[in-house]
PDB file of C-alpha atoms in Angstrom:
ATOM      1  CA  MET A   1      90.148  31.934 140.270  1.00 74.00           C
ATOM      2  CA  ALA A   2      92.546  32.399 137.349  1.00 83.00           C
ATOM      3  CA  THR A   3      91.614  33.518 133.860  1.00 87.00           C
ATOM      4  CA  GLN A   4      93.851  32.990 130.839  1.00 92.00           C
ATOM      5  CA  VAL A   5      94.703  36.320 129.135  1.00 95.00           C
ATOM      6  CA  TYR A   6      97.377  37.542 126.712  1.00 96.00           C
ATOM      7  CA  LEU A   7     100.176  39.887 127.762  1.00 97.00           C
ATOM      8  CA  ILE A   8     101.338  42.212 124.983  1.00 97.00           C
ATOM      9  CA  ASP A   9     104.906  43.310 125.731  1.00 97.00           C
ATOM     10  CA  PRO A  10     106.312  45.853 123.238  1.00 96.00           C
ATOM     11  CA  PHE A  11     109.668  45.882 125.096  1.00 96.00           C
ATOM     12  CA  ALA A  12     110.231  42.152 124.477  1.00 97.00           C
ATOM     13  CA  LYS A  13     108.101  42.297 121.284  1.00 97.00           C
ATOM     14  CA  THR A  14     106.057  39.302 122.424  1.00 97.00           C
ATOM     15  CA  VAL A  15     102.448  38.289 122.971  1.00 97.00           C
ATOM     16  CA  THR A  16     102.234  35.505 125.552  1.00 96.00           C
ATOM     17  CA  GLU A  17      99.560  33.679 127.477  1.00 96.00           C
ATOM     18  CA  THR A  18      99.424  34.398 131.196  1.00 95.00           C
ATOM     19  CA  SER A  19      96.984  34.061 134.086  1.00 92.00           C
ATOM     20  CA  LEU A  20      94.978  36.857 135.665  1.00 87.00           C
ATOM     21  CA  ASP A  21      93.881  36.256 139.252  1.00 85.00           C
ATOM     22  CA  ARG A  22      90.332  37.631 139.215  1.00 75.00           C
ATOM     23  CA  ARG A  23      90.166  37.572 143.023  1.00 76.00           C
ATOM     24  CA  LEU A  24      92.847  40.289 143.098  1.00 78.00           C
ATOM     25  CA  GLY A  25      91.094  42.333 140.403  1.00 81.00           C
ATOM     26  CA  LEU A  26      92.910  45.501 139.398  1.00 87.00           C
ATOM     27  CA  LYS A  27      95.917  44.715 141.597  1.00 90.00           C
ATOM     28  CA  ASP A  28      96.817  41.745 139.411  1.00 90.00           C
ATOM     29  CA  ILE A  29      96.258  43.745 136.214  1.00 91.00           C
ATOM     30  CA  TYR A  30      98.555  46.503 137.541  1.00 92.00           C
ATOM     31  CA  ARG A  31     101.166  43.898 138.489  1.00 92.00           C
ATOM     32  CA  LEU A  32     101.159  42.245 135.063  1.00 92.00           C
ATOM     33  CA  MET A  33     101.226  45.554 133.190  1.00 93.00           C
ATOM     34  CA  GLU A  34     103.620  47.304 135.605  1.00 93.00           C
ATOM     35  CA  CYS A  35     101.387  50.383 135.868  1.00 92.00           C
ATOM     36  CA  SER A  36      98.996  52.072 138.300  1.00 92.00           C
ATOM     37  CA  THR A  37      96.060  53.132 136.099  1.00 92.00           C
ATOM     38  CA  ILE A  38      94.411  51.497 133.090  1.00 93.00           C
ATOM     39  CA  ASP A  39      91.995  52.230 130.291  1.00 92.00           C
ATOM     40  CA  ALA A  40      90.187  49.787 127.998  1.00 91.00           C
ATOM     41  CA  VAL A  41      90.422  49.784 124.214  1.00 90.00           C
ATOM     42  CA  ARG A  42      87.211  48.309 122.847  1.00 86.00           C
ATOM     43  CA  PHE A  43      86.429  46.774 119.470  1.00 78.00           C
ATOM     44  CA  ARG A  44      83.097  47.088 117.665  1.00 68.00           C
ATOM     45  CA  ASP A  45      83.072  43.541 116.329  1.00 69.00           C
ATOM     46  CA  ARG A  46      83.876  41.539 119.481  1.00 73.00           C
ATOM     47  CA  SER A  47      83.617  41.574 123.249  1.00 82.00           C
ATOM     48  CA  ASP A  48      87.389  41.396 123.826  1.00 90.00           C
ATOM     49  CA  VAL A  49      89.230  44.473 125.123  1.00 92.00           C
ATOM     50  CA  ILE A  50      92.834  45.541 125.519  1.00 94.00           C
ATOM     51  CA  TYR A  51      93.773  47.063 128.857  1.00 94.00           C
ATOM     52  CA  VAL A  52      96.440  49.740 128.363  1.00 95.00           C
ATOM     53  CA  ASP A  53      98.422  51.928 130.738  1.00 93.00           C
ATOM     54  CA  ASP A  54      96.349  55.095 131.044  1.00 90.00           C
ATOM     55  CA  ASN A  55      99.554  57.105 131.517  1.00 89.00           C
ATOM     56  CA  GLY A  56     101.566  55.192 128.924  1.00 89.00           C
ATOM     57  CA  LEU A  57     101.985  58.133 126.565  1.00 85.00           C
ATOM     58  CA  TYR A  58     103.683  60.113 129.339  1.00 85.00           C
ATOM     59  CA  ALA A  59     106.247  57.475 130.372  1.00 85.00           C
ATOM     60  CA  ASP A  60     109.913  57.906 129.530  1.00 85.00           C
ATOM     61  CA  ASP A  61     111.612  55.281 127.351  1.00 87.00           C
ATOM     62  CA  GLN A  62     108.260  53.879 126.167  1.00 91.00           C
ATOM     63  CA  ARG A  63     107.566  51.230 123.512  1.00 94.00           C
ATOM     64  CA  PHE A  64     104.548  51.055 121.200  1.00 94.00           C
ATOM     65  CA  PHE A  65     102.463  48.604 119.204  1.00 95.00           C
ATOM     66  CA  LYS A  66      99.621  48.755 116.709  1.00 93.00           C
ATOM     67  CA  VAL A  67      96.513  46.596 116.688  1.00 93.00           C
ATOM     68  CA  GLU A  68      94.804  45.620 113.453  1.00 90.00           C
ATOM     69  CA  GLY A  69      91.519  47.522 113.250  1.00 83.00           C
ATOM     70  CA  TYR A  70      92.528  50.249 115.726  1.00 85.00           C
ATOM     71  CA  PRO A  71      93.615  53.621 114.308  1.00 84.00           C
ATOM     72  CA  GLN A  72      96.434  54.662 116.649  1.00 86.00           C
ATOM     73  CA  PRO A  73      99.491  53.116 118.317  1.00 90.00           C
ATOM     74  CA  LEU A  74      99.183  51.953 121.916  1.00 92.00           C
ATOM     75  CA  ALA A  75     101.855  52.489 124.571  1.00 93.00           C
ATOM     76  CA  GLY A  76     103.470  50.097 127.023  1.00 94.00           C
ATOM     77  CA  LYS A  77     102.555  46.639 128.215  1.00 96.00           C
ATOM     78  CA  ALA A  78      98.923  45.667 127.710  1.00 96.00           C
ATOM     79  CA  LEU A  79      96.510  42.823 128.454  1.00 96.00           C
ATOM     80  CA  TYR A  80      94.166  41.327 125.871  1.00 95.00           C
ATOM     81  CA  VAL A  81      91.131  39.941 127.730  1.00 94.00           C
ATOM     82  CA  GLY A  82      87.588  38.837 127.038  1.00 91.00           C
ATOM     83  CA  THR A  83      84.589  40.371 128.754  1.00 89.00           C
ATOM     84  CA  THR A  84      81.195  38.981 129.688  1.00 86.00           C
ATOM     85  CA  GLU A  85      77.898  40.761 129.036  1.00 84.00           C
ATOM     86  CA  GLU A  86      78.110  41.971 132.644  1.00 85.00           C
ATOM     87  CA  GLY A  87      81.552  43.496 132.001  1.00 81.00           C
ATOM     88  CA  GLU A  88      83.546  40.910 133.955  1.00 85.00           C
ATOM     89  CA  ASP A  89      86.928  39.712 132.696  1.00 88.00           C
ATOM     90  CA  CYS A  90      87.008  36.277 131.074  1.00 87.00           C
ATOM     91  CA  ALA A  91      89.091  34.338 128.561  1.00 92.00           C
ATOM     92  CA  PRO A  92      89.459  36.081 125.177  1.00 93.00           C
ATOM     93  CA  THR A  93      87.354  34.969 122.225  1.00 92.00           C
ATOM     94  CA  LEU A  94      90.444  34.902 119.980  1.00 93.00           C
ATOM     95  CA  THR A  95      93.294  32.415 120.205  1.00 95.00           C
ATOM     96  CA  LEU A  96      96.818  33.437 121.134  1.00 96.00           C
ATOM     97  CA  GLU A  97      97.875  32.947 117.500  1.00 97.00           C
ATOM     98  CA  GLN A  98      95.068  35.204 116.237  1.00 95.00           C
ATOM     99  CA  VAL A  99      96.073  37.976 118.655  1.00 95.00           C
ATOM    100  CA  GLN A 100      99.760  37.596 117.753  1.00 97.00           C
ATOM    101  CA  TYR A 101      98.807  38.031 114.089  1.00 96.00           C
ATOM    102  CA  MET A 102      96.919  41.306 114.733  1.00 94.00           C
ATOM    103  CA  ILE A 103      99.733  42.964 116.751  1.00 96.00           C
ATOM    104  CA  GLU A 104     102.505  44.939 115.034  1.00 96.00           C
ATOM    105  CA  PHE A 105     105.367  46.106 117.233  1.00 96.00           C
ATOM    106  CA  MET A 106     106.775  49.499 116.365  1.00 92.00           C
ATOM    107  CA  PRO A 107     110.509  50.316 116.209  1.00 91.00           C
ATOM    108  CA  ASP A 108     112.150  51.160 119.548  1.00 88.00           C
ATOM    109  CA  SER A 109     112.891  54.657 118.221  1.00 86.00           C
ATOM    110  CA  THR A 110     109.163  55.471 117.907  1.00 82.00           C
ATOM    111  CA  GLU A 111     108.245  58.573 119.887  1.00 82.00           C
ATOM    112  CA  ALA A 112     104.954  59.155 121.657  1.00 76.00           C
ATOM    113  CA  PRO A 113     102.389  61.035 119.609  1.00 71.00           C
ATOM    114  CA  GLU A 114     101.422  64.372 121.083  1.00 71.00           C
ATOM    115  CA  PRO A 115      98.218  63.829 123.092  1.00 65.00           C
ATOM    116  CA  SER A 116      95.413  65.925 121.648  1.00 66.00           C
ATOM    117  CA  PHE A 117      91.673  66.280 121.389  1.00 68.00           C
ATOM    118  CA  GLU A 118      89.240  68.147 119.209  1.00 72.00           C
ATOM    119  CA  ILE A 119      86.066  69.940 120.210  1.00 76.00           C
ATOM    120  CA  ARG A 120      83.321  70.126 117.620  1.00 68.00           C
ATOM    121  CA  THR A 121      79.882  71.685 117.772  1.00 74.00           C
ATOM    122  CA  TYR A 122      76.845  70.467 115.907  1.00 73.00           C
ATOM    123  CA  ASN A 123      73.732  72.442 115.202  1.00 77.00           C
ATOM    124  CA  THR A 124      71.519  69.657 113.897  1.00 79.00           C
ATOM    125  CA  ASP A 125      70.823  66.007 114.565  1.00 78.00           C
ATOM    126  CA  LYS A 126      71.845  65.291 110.976  1.00 80.00           C
ATOM    127  CA  GLU A 127      75.359  66.673 111.594  1.00 76.00           C
ATOM    128  CA  LEU A 128      75.693  64.602 114.745  1.00 76.00           C
ATOM    129  CA  LYS A 129      74.497  61.448 112.959  1.00 79.00           C
ATOM    130  CA  GLU A 130      77.050  62.050 110.202  1.00 78.00           C
ATOM    131  CA  LEU A 131      79.816  62.328 112.801  1.00 73.00           C
ATOM    132  CA  MET A 132      78.719  59.102 114.478  1.00 74.00           C
ATOM    133  CA  LYS A 133      78.677  57.338 111.122  1.00 72.00           C
ATOM    134  CA  GLU A 134      82.197  58.655 110.394  1.00 71.00           C
ATOM    135  CA  LEU A 135      83.517  57.504 113.764  1.00 65.00           C
ATOM    136  CA  MET A 136      81.994  54.050 113.414  1.00 65.00           C
ATOM    137  CA  SER A 137      83.402  53.389 109.944  1.00 57.00           C
TER     138      SER A 137
END
């Protein structure tokens, strides 16, 4: 069973419609994205996700794109897909034209940001709630 999804290709600087064979599951996602591990970028206001190469920041000669409403650039080829309440892949809620509008391809000379993380401690529930509010805004 095939599902229509959108392939984001920062090398060709295109967003195109393609088919995902759900019977093959991850194998077909890996084939389309030319990678071996993925992660999902989620949006607060819709059920659609973007599958990205989990090791994309570490690849040589990488290309990047930005997504409207997401704070950091994403690396490599990606798939824009919809998801059901059960977490299964399905057709996206947005049209191809809407997704094309929200993608900005970065110059080929863009270098990968240095991967980093921050550890914070919180002593009260109030501090934790303030952090959650900050992250969700």
